XYZ file of C-alpha atoms in Angstrom:
701
model
C 129.584 33.577 120.877
C 131.252 30.763 119.030
C 128.023 29.945 117.261
C 127.690 33.556 116.199
C 131.271 33.560 114.837
C 130.579 30.406 112.877
C 127.532 32.038 111.390
C 129.530 35.129 110.367
C 132.621 33.303 109.095
C 131.106 31.803 105.906
C 129.703 35.189 104.991
C 133.138 36.830 105.392
C 134.772 34.136 103.329
C 132.161 34.622 100.665
C 132.605 38.388 100.632
C 136.390 38.058 100.441
C 136.093 35.535 97.636
C 133.698 37.797 95.806
C 136.062 40.730 96.261
C 139.005 38.716 95.019
C 136.976 37.438 92.113
C 135.816 40.916 91.273
C 139.382 42.169 91.459
C 140.653 39.357 89.275
C 137.827 39.917 86.850
C 138.470 43.642 86.769
C 142.155 43.014 86.207
C 141.458 40.546 83.391
C 139.035 42.994 81.845
C 141.571 45.805 82.173
C 144.329 43.592 80.753
C 142.137 42.668 77.809
C 141.109 46.308 77.408
C 144.772 47.239 77.034
C 145.641 44.318 74.762
C 142.756 45.025 72.413
C 143.513 48.719 72.104
C 143.549 49.539 68.364
C 146.978 51.065 67.855
C 147.421 53.603 65.047
C 150.169 53.204 62.456
C 153.446 53.505 64.355
C 155.926 53.727 61.489
C 154.784 56.806 59.585
C 156.341 57.771 56.282
C 159.545 59.759 56.600
C 161.134 62.204 54.199
C 163.096 60.437 51.418
C 166.782 61.188 51.828
C 169.662 61.418 49.373
C 172.966 60.824 51.162
C 176.588 61.143 50.080
C 179.171 58.356 50.119
C 179.802 58.866 53.868
C 176.122 59.027 54.823
C 175.940 62.834 55.011
C 172.667 64.449 53.938
C 172.688 65.952 50.444
C 168.983 66.578 50.041
C 165.658 65.496 51.548
C 162.114 65.642 50.186
C 158.875 66.332 52.057
C 156.462 63.448 52.639
C 153.168 63.277 50.750
C 151.302 65.590 53.163
C 153.967 68.293 52.826
C 155.599 67.658 56.204
C 159.308 67.435 56.813
C 159.759 64.304 58.886
C 163.423 63.409 58.715
C 164.252 59.975 60.169
C 166.595 59.819 63.149
C 167.903 57.057 65.408
C 168.896 57.314 69.068
C 172.590 56.938 68.323
C 172.373 59.964 65.987
C 171.109 62.269 68.757
C 173.235 63.955 71.425
C 172.942 61.724 74.541
C 172.976 64.837 76.744
C 169.820 66.015 74.996
C 168.162 62.659 75.647
C 168.988 62.903 79.363
C 167.704 66.495 79.537
C 164.527 65.577 77.659
C 163.686 62.764 80.071
C 164.487 64.949 83.090
C 161.962 67.557 81.934
C 159.265 65.471 80.268
C 159.369 62.095 82.027
C 161.817 61.473 84.890
C 160.650 57.885 85.434
C 160.435 57.011 81.726
C 162.581 53.911 82.142
C 160.542 52.638 85.139
C 156.817 53.072 84.427
C 154.580 51.023 82.141
C 153.398 53.939 80.012
C 151.495 55.898 82.673
C 153.252 57.413 85.694
C 150.821 57.387 88.675
C 153.056 59.658 90.732
C 153.131 62.257 87.978
C 149.363 62.098 87.604
C 148.818 62.554 91.361
C 151.270 65.462 91.421
C 149.587 67.129 88.461
C 146.121 66.685 90.020
C 147.250 68.079 93.406
C 148.863 71.128 91.739
C 145.704 71.721 89.732
C 143.532 71.589 92.874
C 145.944 73.782 94.837
C 146.533 76.482 92.211
C 143.302 76.250 90.244
C 145.249 75.801 87.006
C 147.540 73.270 85.349
C 151.048 73.752 86.712
C 152.634 70.605 85.285
C 151.267 67.893 83.054
C 151.110 64.270 84.009
C 151.735 62.972 80.522
C 154.661 60.621 80.013
C 156.723 60.463 76.833
C 154.764 57.349 75.912
C 151.464 59.186 76.420
C 152.700 62.053 74.264
C 153.685 59.574 71.560
C 150.195 58.042 71.764
C 148.660 61.497 71.233
C 150.969 62.220 68.291
C 150.112 58.907 66.651
C 146.369 59.049 67.339
C 145.757 62.764 66.851
C 142.735 62.760 69.172
C 142.168 65.646 71.596
C 143.154 64.955 75.214
C 141.471 67.996 76.730
C 138.495 66.037 78.063
C 138.428 63.000 80.360
C 137.482 60.554 77.590
C 140.369 61.737 75.445
C 142.830 61.469 78.337
C 141.667 57.929 79.175
C 142.040 56.931 75.533
C 145.560 58.378 75.531
C 146.467 56.384 78.661
C 145.077 53.193 77.147
C 147.187 53.646 73.994
C 150.276 54.445 76.093
C 149.885 51.246 78.120
C 149.351 49.271 74.921
C 152.435 50.808 73.305
C 154.588 49.827 76.282
C 153.469 46.224 75.879
C 154.391 46.076 72.213
C 157.509 48.234 72.033
C 160.639 48.502 74.145
C 161.680 51.805 75.696
C 164.245 52.653 73.037
C 161.703 52.099 70.261
C 159.194 54.361 72.035
C 161.776 57.089 72.546
C 162.973 56.792 68.955
C 159.401 57.078 67.626
C 158.815 60.125 69.826
C 161.961 61.829 68.527
C 160.772 61.270 64.948
C 157.292 62.712 65.521
C 157.694 65.505 68.074
C 156.337 68.752 66.500
C 158.910 71.473 65.884
C 156.732 74.261 64.476
C 154.976 74.590 61.140
C 155.375 71.517 58.967
C 158.446 70.295 60.855
C 158.293 67.005 62.718
C 161.041 65.268 64.642
C 164.087 66.484 66.486
C 166.263 66.149 63.381
C 164.049 68.398 61.274
C 163.960 70.884 64.153
C 167.741 70.927 64.559
C 168.351 71.382 60.829
C 165.660 74.046 60.406
C 166.446 76.166 63.485
C 170.190 75.543 64.015
C 171.424 74.453 60.606
C 173.080 71.237 61.772
C 172.331 67.640 62.705
C 171.253 66.831 66.307
C 174.250 64.616 67.078
C 175.744 67.490 69.040
C 173.561 70.089 70.787
C 174.385 72.884 73.204
C 172.427 73.261 76.435
C 170.486 76.175 74.891
C 169.677 74.166 71.762
C 168.566 71.179 73.857
C 166.285 73.398 75.956
C 164.792 74.975 72.836
C 164.019 71.569 71.284
C 162.349 70.564 74.568
C 160.333 73.785 74.914
C 159.177 74.081 71.314
C 157.099 70.842 71.114
C 155.182 71.864 74.261
C 153.526 74.649 72.227
C 154.851 74.310 68.671
C 152.788 77.076 67.092
C 152.711 79.576 69.977
C 156.484 79.316 70.402
C 157.609 79.161 66.764
C 160.968 80.936 66.492
C 159.994 82.661 63.250
C 156.773 84.018 64.798
C 157.418 84.713 68.463
C 161.048 84.190 69.437
C 160.551 86.097 72.711
C 157.922 83.628 73.960
C 160.238 80.784 73.038
C 163.134 82.491 74.810
C 161.174 82.659 78.078
C 160.162 79.012 77.795
C 163.736 78.025 77.031
C 164.983 79.997 80.032
C 162.536 78.197 82.364
C 163.725 74.811 81.138
C 167.374 75.822 81.508
C 166.708 76.803 85.126
C 165.081 73.399 85.758
C 168.039 71.611 84.154
C 170.397 73.553 86.403
C 168.321 72.683 89.452
C 168.433 69.016 88.453
C 172.224 69.151 88.186
C 172.326 68.485 84.451
C 174.089 71.762 83.640
C 176.389 73.796 85.860
C 176.253 77.518 86.562
C 178.777 78.409 83.868
C 176.901 76.425 81.228
C 173.628 77.980 82.399
C 175.000 81.509 82.057
C 176.311 80.807 78.558
C 173.051 79.167 77.475
C 170.960 82.117 78.694
C 173.049 84.471 76.545
C 172.778 82.328 73.420
C 170.402 84.011 70.928
C 167.144 82.364 69.943
C 166.861 81.755 66.179
C 164.311 84.004 64.526
C 164.222 82.488 61.036
C 164.024 79.034 59.595
C 167.103 77.792 57.787
C 166.779 75.940 54.483
C 167.403 72.218 54.516
C 170.541 71.012 52.721
C 170.055 70.956 48.961
C 173.418 69.832 47.638
C 173.625 68.353 44.137
C 170.011 69.396 43.685
C 169.693 68.216 40.072
C 171.340 64.832 40.553
C 169.483 64.220 43.826
C 166.148 65.011 42.183
C 166.964 62.755 39.237
C 167.787 59.848 41.553
C 164.678 60.421 43.681
C 162.452 60.574 40.605
C 164.010 57.356 39.290
C 163.452 55.488 42.585
C 160.696 57.242 44.575
C 160.064 54.050 46.549
C 163.484 54.177 48.234
C 163.452 55.992 51.614
C 167.221 56.417 51.502
C 169.579 56.540 48.545
C 173.321 56.743 48.870
C 175.285 58.388 46.089
C 178.955 58.341 45.156
C 179.236 62.097 45.799
C 181.255 63.697 48.589
C 179.105 66.318 50.338
C 182.037 68.464 51.482
C 183.581 68.624 48.012
C 180.132 69.227 46.509
C 179.494 72.164 48.830
C 182.859 73.767 48.057
C 182.361 73.426 44.311
C 178.821 74.821 44.449
C 180.222 77.869 46.241
C 182.956 78.156 43.591
C 180.405 77.872 40.773
C 178.210 80.590 42.273
C 181.151 82.976 42.699
C 182.475 82.456 39.161
C 179.041 82.690 37.540
C 178.382 86.042 39.236
C 181.684 87.335 37.870
C 180.825 86.173 34.331
C 177.459 87.882 34.054
C 173.886 88.092 35.292
C 172.452 85.319 33.115
C 175.514 83.099 32.833
C 175.273 79.563 34.173
C 178.086 77.177 35.054
C 178.359 73.418 35.542
C 181.066 71.197 37.045
C 181.449 67.425 37.001
C 184.183 65.531 38.896
C 184.776 61.788 38.577
C 187.392 59.267 39.636
C 188.345 57.686 36.321
C 189.934 54.687 38.058
C 186.516 53.622 39.404
C 184.013 55.635 37.375
C 182.492 57.136 40.536
C 181.188 60.703 40.309
C 182.381 62.739 43.309
C 180.717 66.076 42.538
C 177.974 67.206 40.170
C 177.072 70.898 39.964
C 174.261 71.369 37.459
C 174.017 75.149 37.885
C 175.268 77.898 40.233
C 171.876 78.124 41.983
C 168.905 75.850 41.171
C 166.508 78.578 42.344
C 167.984 81.402 40.216
C 165.493 81.866 37.383
C 167.566 84.579 35.710
C 170.231 81.936 35.035
C 167.622 79.205 34.475
C 169.140 77.405 37.410
C 166.592 74.600 37.245
C 168.292 73.311 34.061
C 170.925 70.657 34.768
C 173.742 71.744 32.489
C 175.722 68.562 33.104
C 173.062 66.843 30.938
C 172.206 69.614 28.470
C 173.188 69.032 24.824
C 175.570 71.729 23.618
C 178.203 72.296 20.960
C 181.576 70.966 22.218
C 183.753 73.447 20.324
C 187.300 72.060 20.104
C 187.002 69.503 22.893
C 186.709 66.549 20.475
C 190.095 67.278 18.889
C 192.068 65.010 21.271
C 190.084 62.002 20.031
C 190.778 63.004 16.405
C 194.505 63.156 17.085
C 194.338 59.887 19.013
C 192.768 58.139 16.021
C 195.469 59.579 13.765
C 198.171 58.246 16.113
C 196.426 54.882 16.276
C 196.238 54.636 12.489
C 199.877 55.563 11.974
C 198.855 58.691 10.075
C 200.687 61.015 12.432
C 203.056 61.171 15.388
C 203.297 64.017 17.951
C 206.526 65.146 16.245
C 205.149 64.889 12.717
C 204.929 68.153 10.808
C 201.577 69.389 9.561
C 200.497 72.445 7.620
C 198.346 75.147 9.186
C 197.437 77.094 6.074
C 194.134 78.079 4.412
C 192.692 74.847 3.069
C 189.395 73.846 1.531
C 187.742 70.468 1.974
C 185.116 69.951 -0.726
C 183.529 73.321 -0.067
C 184.229 73.381 3.671
C 186.827 76.035 4.533
C 187.545 76.176 8.280
C 189.602 78.943 9.866
C 191.371 79.233 13.201
C 189.815 80.896 16.227
C 192.113 83.931 15.902
C 191.753 84.059 12.087
C 195.534 83.590 11.752
C 197.653 80.705 10.438
C 200.965 79.397 11.777
C 202.320 77.603 8.720
C 204.259 74.412 9.342
C 203.963 73.184 12.931
C 204.387 69.922 14.785
C 201.302 67.853 15.499
C 202.022 68.350 19.199
C 201.975 72.106 18.788
C 198.848 71.961 16.614
C 196.860 70.184 19.346
C 198.206 72.307 22.193
C 197.356 75.495 20.276
C 194.005 73.973 19.198
C 194.592 74.841 15.549
C 191.569 74.080 13.389
C 193.093 73.335 9.964
C 195.372 70.509 11.224
C 192.489 68.974 13.186
C 190.236 68.944 10.111
C 193.058 67.479 7.985
C 193.458 64.621 10.435
C 189.706 64.132 10.685
C 189.567 63.990 6.893
C 192.170 61.250 7.095
C 190.563 59.106 9.803
C 186.990 59.816 8.695
C 184.114 61.580 10.520
C 182.077 58.373 10.708
C 184.912 56.676 12.550
C 185.109 59.566 15.013
C 181.387 59.195 15.753
C 181.797 55.439 16.157
C 184.551 55.940 18.734
C 182.464 58.514 20.580
C 179.695 55.949 20.880
C 182.205 53.362 22.011
C 183.085 55.745 24.867
C 179.420 55.898 25.893
C 178.776 59.233 24.178
C 175.598 59.667 22.165
C 176.374 62.560 19.811
C 173.356 64.512 18.584
C 173.643 64.746 14.803
C 171.281 66.440 12.355
C 168.572 64.012 11.272
C 169.132 62.055 8.070
C 172.624 63.487 7.566
C 175.937 61.708 7.636
C 178.645 63.079 9.936
C 180.830 65.624 8.189
C 184.128 67.333 8.901
C 182.387 70.119 10.856
C 181.848 67.772 13.814
C 185.554 68.057 14.586
C 185.098 71.755 15.374
C 181.858 71.506 17.346
C 179.234 70.733 14.697
C 177.605 68.079 16.872
C 175.721 68.027 20.160
C 177.165 66.474 23.339
C 176.790 66.957 27.091
C 179.286 67.760 29.812
C 178.762 64.229 31.116
C 179.608 62.886 27.650
C 182.889 64.785 27.540
C 183.853 63.618 31.020
C 183.233 60.041 29.859
C 185.438 60.595 26.804
C 188.329 62.170 28.690
C 188.063 59.542 31.439
C 188.647 56.899 28.763
C 191.711 58.760 27.453
C 192.999 59.120 31.023
C 192.627 55.382 31.635
C 194.637 54.273 28.650
C 191.812 54.198 26.135
C 189.481 51.883 28.095
C 185.834 52.895 28.337
C 184.793 54.269 31.738
C 181.213 53.800 32.926
C 180.310 56.731 35.161
C 178.436 55.759 38.312
C 176.427 58.110 40.546
C 174.750 55.721 43.007
C 176.064 53.250 45.562
C 172.704 51.477 45.762
C 172.256 48.013 44.326
C 170.570 48.046 40.955
C 167.472 46.143 39.896
C 169.548 43.000 39.271
C 170.852 43.021 42.829
C 174.388 43.808 41.742
C 176.487 46.149 43.813
C 177.615 48.977 41.481
C 180.733 49.432 43.586
C 181.936 46.034 42.361
C 180.904 46.117 38.730
C 183.635 45.486 36.172
C 185.781 48.507 35.488
C 185.522 48.106 31.723
C 182.131 47.209 30.330
C 183.354 46.435 26.806
C 186.410 44.732 25.331
C 186.570 47.299 22.538
C 188.788 50.227 23.571
C 187.986 53.835 22.812
C 191.618 54.339 21.823
C 194.733 52.234 21.609
C 196.717 52.551 24.853
C 199.705 54.124 23.110
C 197.549 56.624 21.239
C 195.722 57.545 24.455
C 198.999 58.106 26.307
C 200.369 60.285 23.494
C 197.241 62.452 23.615
C 197.524 62.801 27.401
C 201.216 63.721 27.209
C 200.428 66.469 24.691
C 197.534 67.878 26.729
C 199.729 67.892 29.832
C 201.867 70.491 28.084
C 199.007 72.925 27.401
C 199.864 76.264 29.084
C 197.664 77.014 32.083
C 195.554 80.203 32.003
C 196.774 83.416 33.625
C 200.218 81.875 34.188
C 198.784 79.560 36.812
C 200.498 76.238 37.348
C 198.518 73.300 36.022
C 200.757 70.854 37.931
C 200.743 68.296 35.128
C 197.036 68.407 34.486
C 196.238 67.214 30.969
C 193.471 69.504 29.784
C 191.761 70.919 26.731
C 189.560 73.963 26.327
C 186.870 74.668 23.780
C 184.659 77.520 22.618
C 181.584 76.964 20.494
C 180.507 79.082 17.541
C 179.173 82.497 18.526
C 180.617 82.343 22.083
C 177.700 80.259 23.330
C 179.667 77.620 25.221
C 183.014 77.667 27.002
C 184.570 74.340 28.029
C 187.542 72.997 29.951
C 188.047 69.252 30.439
C 191.100 67.808 32.168
C 192.551 64.886 34.073
C 195.442 63.694 36.186
C 196.284 60.153 37.333
C 192.995 59.815 39.240
C 190.559 62.643 38.623
C 188.752 63.822 35.515
C 187.046 67.221 35.707
C 184.676 68.897 33.292
C 183.627 72.566 33.372
C 181.057 74.247 31.159
C 179.877 77.839 31.241
C 177.509 79.854 29.091
C 173.833 80.765 29.044
C 171.357 77.955 29.600
C 169.039 79.452 26.976
C 171.774 79.199 24.328
C 172.187 82.945 23.827
C 175.727 84.138 22.983
C 177.945 85.739 25.610
C 180.372 88.063 23.798
C 183.989 87.270 24.618
C 183.197 84.012 26.440
C 186.063 81.614 25.708
C 187.133 78.335 27.254
C 190.662 79.414 28.117
C 189.481 82.555 29.934
C 186.145 81.501 31.460
C 186.261 77.731 32.022
C 189.956 76.865 32.389
C 190.520 78.975 35.558
C 187.571 77.190 37.158
C 189.095 73.853 36.149
C 192.385 74.752 37.853
C 190.508 75.810 41.002
C 188.554 72.547 41.051
C 191.759 70.520 40.911
C 193.100 72.626 43.776
C 190.079 71.485 45.824
C 190.934 67.845 45.089
C 194.267 67.971 46.895
C 197.757 67.041 45.629
C 198.002 66.022 42.003
C 198.072 62.343 41.164
C 200.810 61.735 38.570
C 199.748 60.787 35.072
C 200.250 57.168 34.116
C 203.598 56.004 32.746
C 203.794 55.288 29.017
C 202.716 51.784 27.968
C 205.365 49.203 27.044
C 206.832 49.506 23.586
C 206.224 53.231 23.230
C 209.335 55.155 22.317
C 209.428 58.913 21.902
C 211.702 60.290 19.223
C 212.405 63.427 17.252
C 211.006 64.238 13.838
C 214.348 63.444 12.191
C 214.296 59.887 13.539
C 210.735 59.148 12.433
C 210.073 56.973 9.375
C 209.820 59.089 6.282
C 206.056 58.525 6.064
C 205.551 60.019 9.546
C 207.805 63.042 9.270
C 205.100 65.037 7.519
C 201.351 64.483 7.538
C 200.076 64.164 3.972
C 197.155 66.226 2.789
C 194.846 63.215 3.019
C 195.246 60.019 4.971
C 192.412 58.166 3.333
C 194.447 56.546 0.549
C 195.749 53.066 1.243
C 198.966 53.519 -0.679
C 201.526 56.150 -1.488
C 204.620 56.147 -3.675
C 204.911 54.318 -6.974
C 202.809 51.194 -6.767
C 203.523 50.264 -3.138
C 200.635 48.197 -1.743
C 199.960 45.844 1.141
C 198.968 42.654 -0.624
C 198.047 40.852 2.589
C 196.166 41.296 4.859
C 193.486 43.155 2.897
C 191.729 46.226 4.394
C 189.027 45.573 7.019
C 189.803 41.843 7.105
C 189.115 39.745 10.207
C 191.822 37.138 10.613
C 191.748 34.164 12.977
C 195.216 33.461 14.426
C 194.225 31.662 17.613
C 195.496 34.552 19.735
C 195.175 33.861 23.428
C 195.881 30.156 22.983
C 199.150 28.279 23.233
C 199.172 27.655 19.476
C 198.815 31.188 18.139
C 199.921 31.519 14.524
C 201.963 34.472 13.210
C 200.376 36.952 10.831
C 201.805 36.796 7.313
C 202.552 40.230 5.862
C 202.975 40.677 2.103
C 203.861 43.760 0.098
C 203.458 44.460 -3.627
C 205.436 47.068 -5.554
C 207.783 49.600 -3.974
C 211.542 49.457 -3.438
C 213.273 47.337 -0.733
C 214.095 47.365 2.116
C 210.590 47.222 3.676
C 209.973 48.316 7.271
C 206.727 47.253 8.964
C 204.895 49.089 11.781
C 201.950 47.970 13.948
C 200.068 50.874 15.540
C 203.157 53.025 15.029
C 205.643 50.613 16.626
C 208.283 48.954 14.377
C 207.815 45.183 14.101
C 210.465 44.182 11.575
C 212.501 44.988 8.490
C 213.000 42.828 5.412
C 216.037 43.903 3.307
C 214.876 42.013 0.227
C 211.901 39.755 0.970
C 208.394 40.970 0.268
C 206.989 38.629 2.923
C 207.315 38.999 6.673
C 205.782 37.336 9.735
C 204.660 38.963 12.969
C 203.103 37.479 16.113
C 200.743 39.986 17.809
C 200.654 40.226 21.612
C 196.869 39.891 21.726
C 193.609 40.173 19.791
C 192.078 43.437 18.611
C 192.193 45.971 15.830
C 195.616 46.930 14.469
C 196.833 49.419 11.886
C 199.680 48.052 9.768
C 202.022 50.383 7.870
C 204.824 49.420 5.499
C 207.522 51.897 4.412
C 209.837 51.132 1.479
C 213.386 52.267 0.826
C 212.195 55.401 -1.007
C 210.012 56.566 1.879
C 206.749 55.542 0.205
C 204.180 53.983 2.531
C 200.955 52.017 2.539
C 198.617 51.138 5.363
C 195.723 48.882 6.200
C 193.596 48.201 9.261
C 192.449 44.710 10.260
C 190.935 42.785 13.159
C 193.010 39.939 14.648
C 191.517 37.155 16.789
C-alpha cells in the first residue's frame, strides 16, 4: 500500500505543478494580452468654445466631422445624475476592474431564461471602449475585444478619468455627443443641475440614441425614461413625490439651438485662433444676452431691413463687455451676417466733440465763447444745419449741444482738417478717406469713413481725460505671452486731447437733452445722422462705461426719417439702464476754472472767423518760441529751466495763457518766464491791453 502511494505521489506532484504552471502561464499570457491591447485615441477633439469673462458659454463650434462634442468635467455635472447613472448602468463601477463578472452571469442567466436580452452586462468602462473603438459588439469576437479594451483602460486610467471620458462621448442623438451637448440641446441649460426626469432621459437616450431621439419619437423616449425612473425609485434614489413629478414632466420634442451670443465677435476670435480649444473673452454673457434682445426689439420697430449694433466698453480698463454686431446673425433680410461694429460708415456729427476739444486745447474757443451760426461759405464749401435753420449768435456750449454745423466747420477751419485726422489716428481710429485726396472741411460733418468700434475708442479717450484707450476683447494671453488684463492702460504718451479740453467736452455733452424727455442721469452723449438718413448714431459715456449705438441698413440704403436722436439715442439710454447705477463723471482737472463770457479774455469772448492766423491786432506777434518749435527744457529733471516768452508789437500789459489757463501778466515787459508742469505739446496765447491776441503751438521736453 505504501509502495503504491509512493508510486502515485510523484505523479500527483507533477500534475499539480503542471496545473500551477499552466495557470501561471495562462495568467501571464492574459496579463500580457491586456497590457498589449492597442488602445484607440482616448482624448478626441472637442468643440472649440468661446466663453465670457466668468466662464459662461457664449458660442461653440462643431468639430471637424460635424459633431457637437462639448467638453465637460465631473465637477460640472450634477452629482445626483452621476449617482443615478451608475445605479442604472454599472452599480459596481467603483469596484470592478473594467468587466463585472456578476453582471455578465446575470445577463447570461436572464438570456437563457427568457430567450432574449433582458439586461446587458456591459460596464461603463466597456461602453467607453465601444465608443472609442467603434467596433460592433454583437458577436462573440466583438464582445471579447470590448472586454479586453475595458480591462486595458482600467489599467491606464483611474475611475474618474474613465467616467469623465464616458460623459464626453456618450451619444445623445444625431450629431450630439456627451452629456453636456445633450443637456444644452434637449433642455437648454448646462448639466450642473438636472431634475430626476432630465437625469433619466440622459440615461435612457444613449441606450438607443437614434430610436429614442426626442425630435423623432418622443413617445418611445418617454416610455424608456419612465422605466428608468421606476428603477431609480426602487433603488431609493428618488422618493415617491419626486417620482410622481418626474413622470408628469414633458419630454422635449425639438432640439434647442446652442448658445450663440456675440456671434460675430466669437467667430472672429475663433477664426483668428482656431488652434485654441477654449477662448475666454472680456464679455459678460448676461449683459450680452439682454442687449441682443434689446437690439432685436428695436430693430423690428425701426423697419424690416434695418440693422442695429451696440458696443459697450469699460473705458477705465479698455475691456469690451458687450458686442452686438446685428439684431440676428441669421436674418438675411437685415444682412445679419454683417458685423456692423466693424463696418465703415459715415459718422455724421459724431466727430464734432473732437473738433471742439482741439479748439479748446488751442485756445481758439472756450465753452462760453460766442460764435456765429449764420450762412457761411468756406472756399466753395457751404454747409447748412440739419434743420436748414440758423440760430445767429450762440455760445460754443450751445453750438455743440445743438450740433450746429456752421460753428463746427468754423472751428475745424481754425484747427485744420489734417490735425483732426491726426488726432483720430492717435486715438486708434483709422479714418477711411478718398484716395489721393487731402482731408477737407467736410470730414467734420461725416465726409469720412469710420466704424462703431472707432467711435467708441474716440469717446473712451475723451471720457478718460484725453488718454488713448486700447479696446480689448480677449482675456487670453497673446503671442508674446503677455496677459492682456495687465497691459498698460495707455499705450502711447501722446494724448488724444489735453485733459482740460477733454473735460470741457464731456461737461458740455453731459448737458445734451435726453430724447423723449427721458433722464440721461449725467450721461455725456452725442448723436449723429449721416447724409441721406443712412446712418443714425449715439455715443455716450459716464465715469466708467462708454456705449456706442449704430442703426441703419447694412446695405447702405437710406431709411427716410432715420435720425440719431430718435432712433439711436433711446437705445443708448436703455443700454445704460442695463448697466446699473450711473458712475459719476470725473472731476475737472487741476487748474481748470469755469467762468462767464464777460470774464473771459477779450480774445476768447468771440470766436473769430478763422483761427488759422498766428496773430491778430496791430502787429502783435509771439517772437519766441516760434511756431512748431521743439524746445528742450530738461522737464522731468531736478534742473528744469523756465521757458522764455517774448512778444513783439501790441500794447501792454501782456497776459499769457498756456492751453487756456493764465500763466502770468507783464504790465510793461515784453519778456516773461514760465515753468511748465511737464513735457508735451502746449498752445501759448498772449493778449495785449487792446484785446489783440497771438498764438503759437510748441513741443516742450
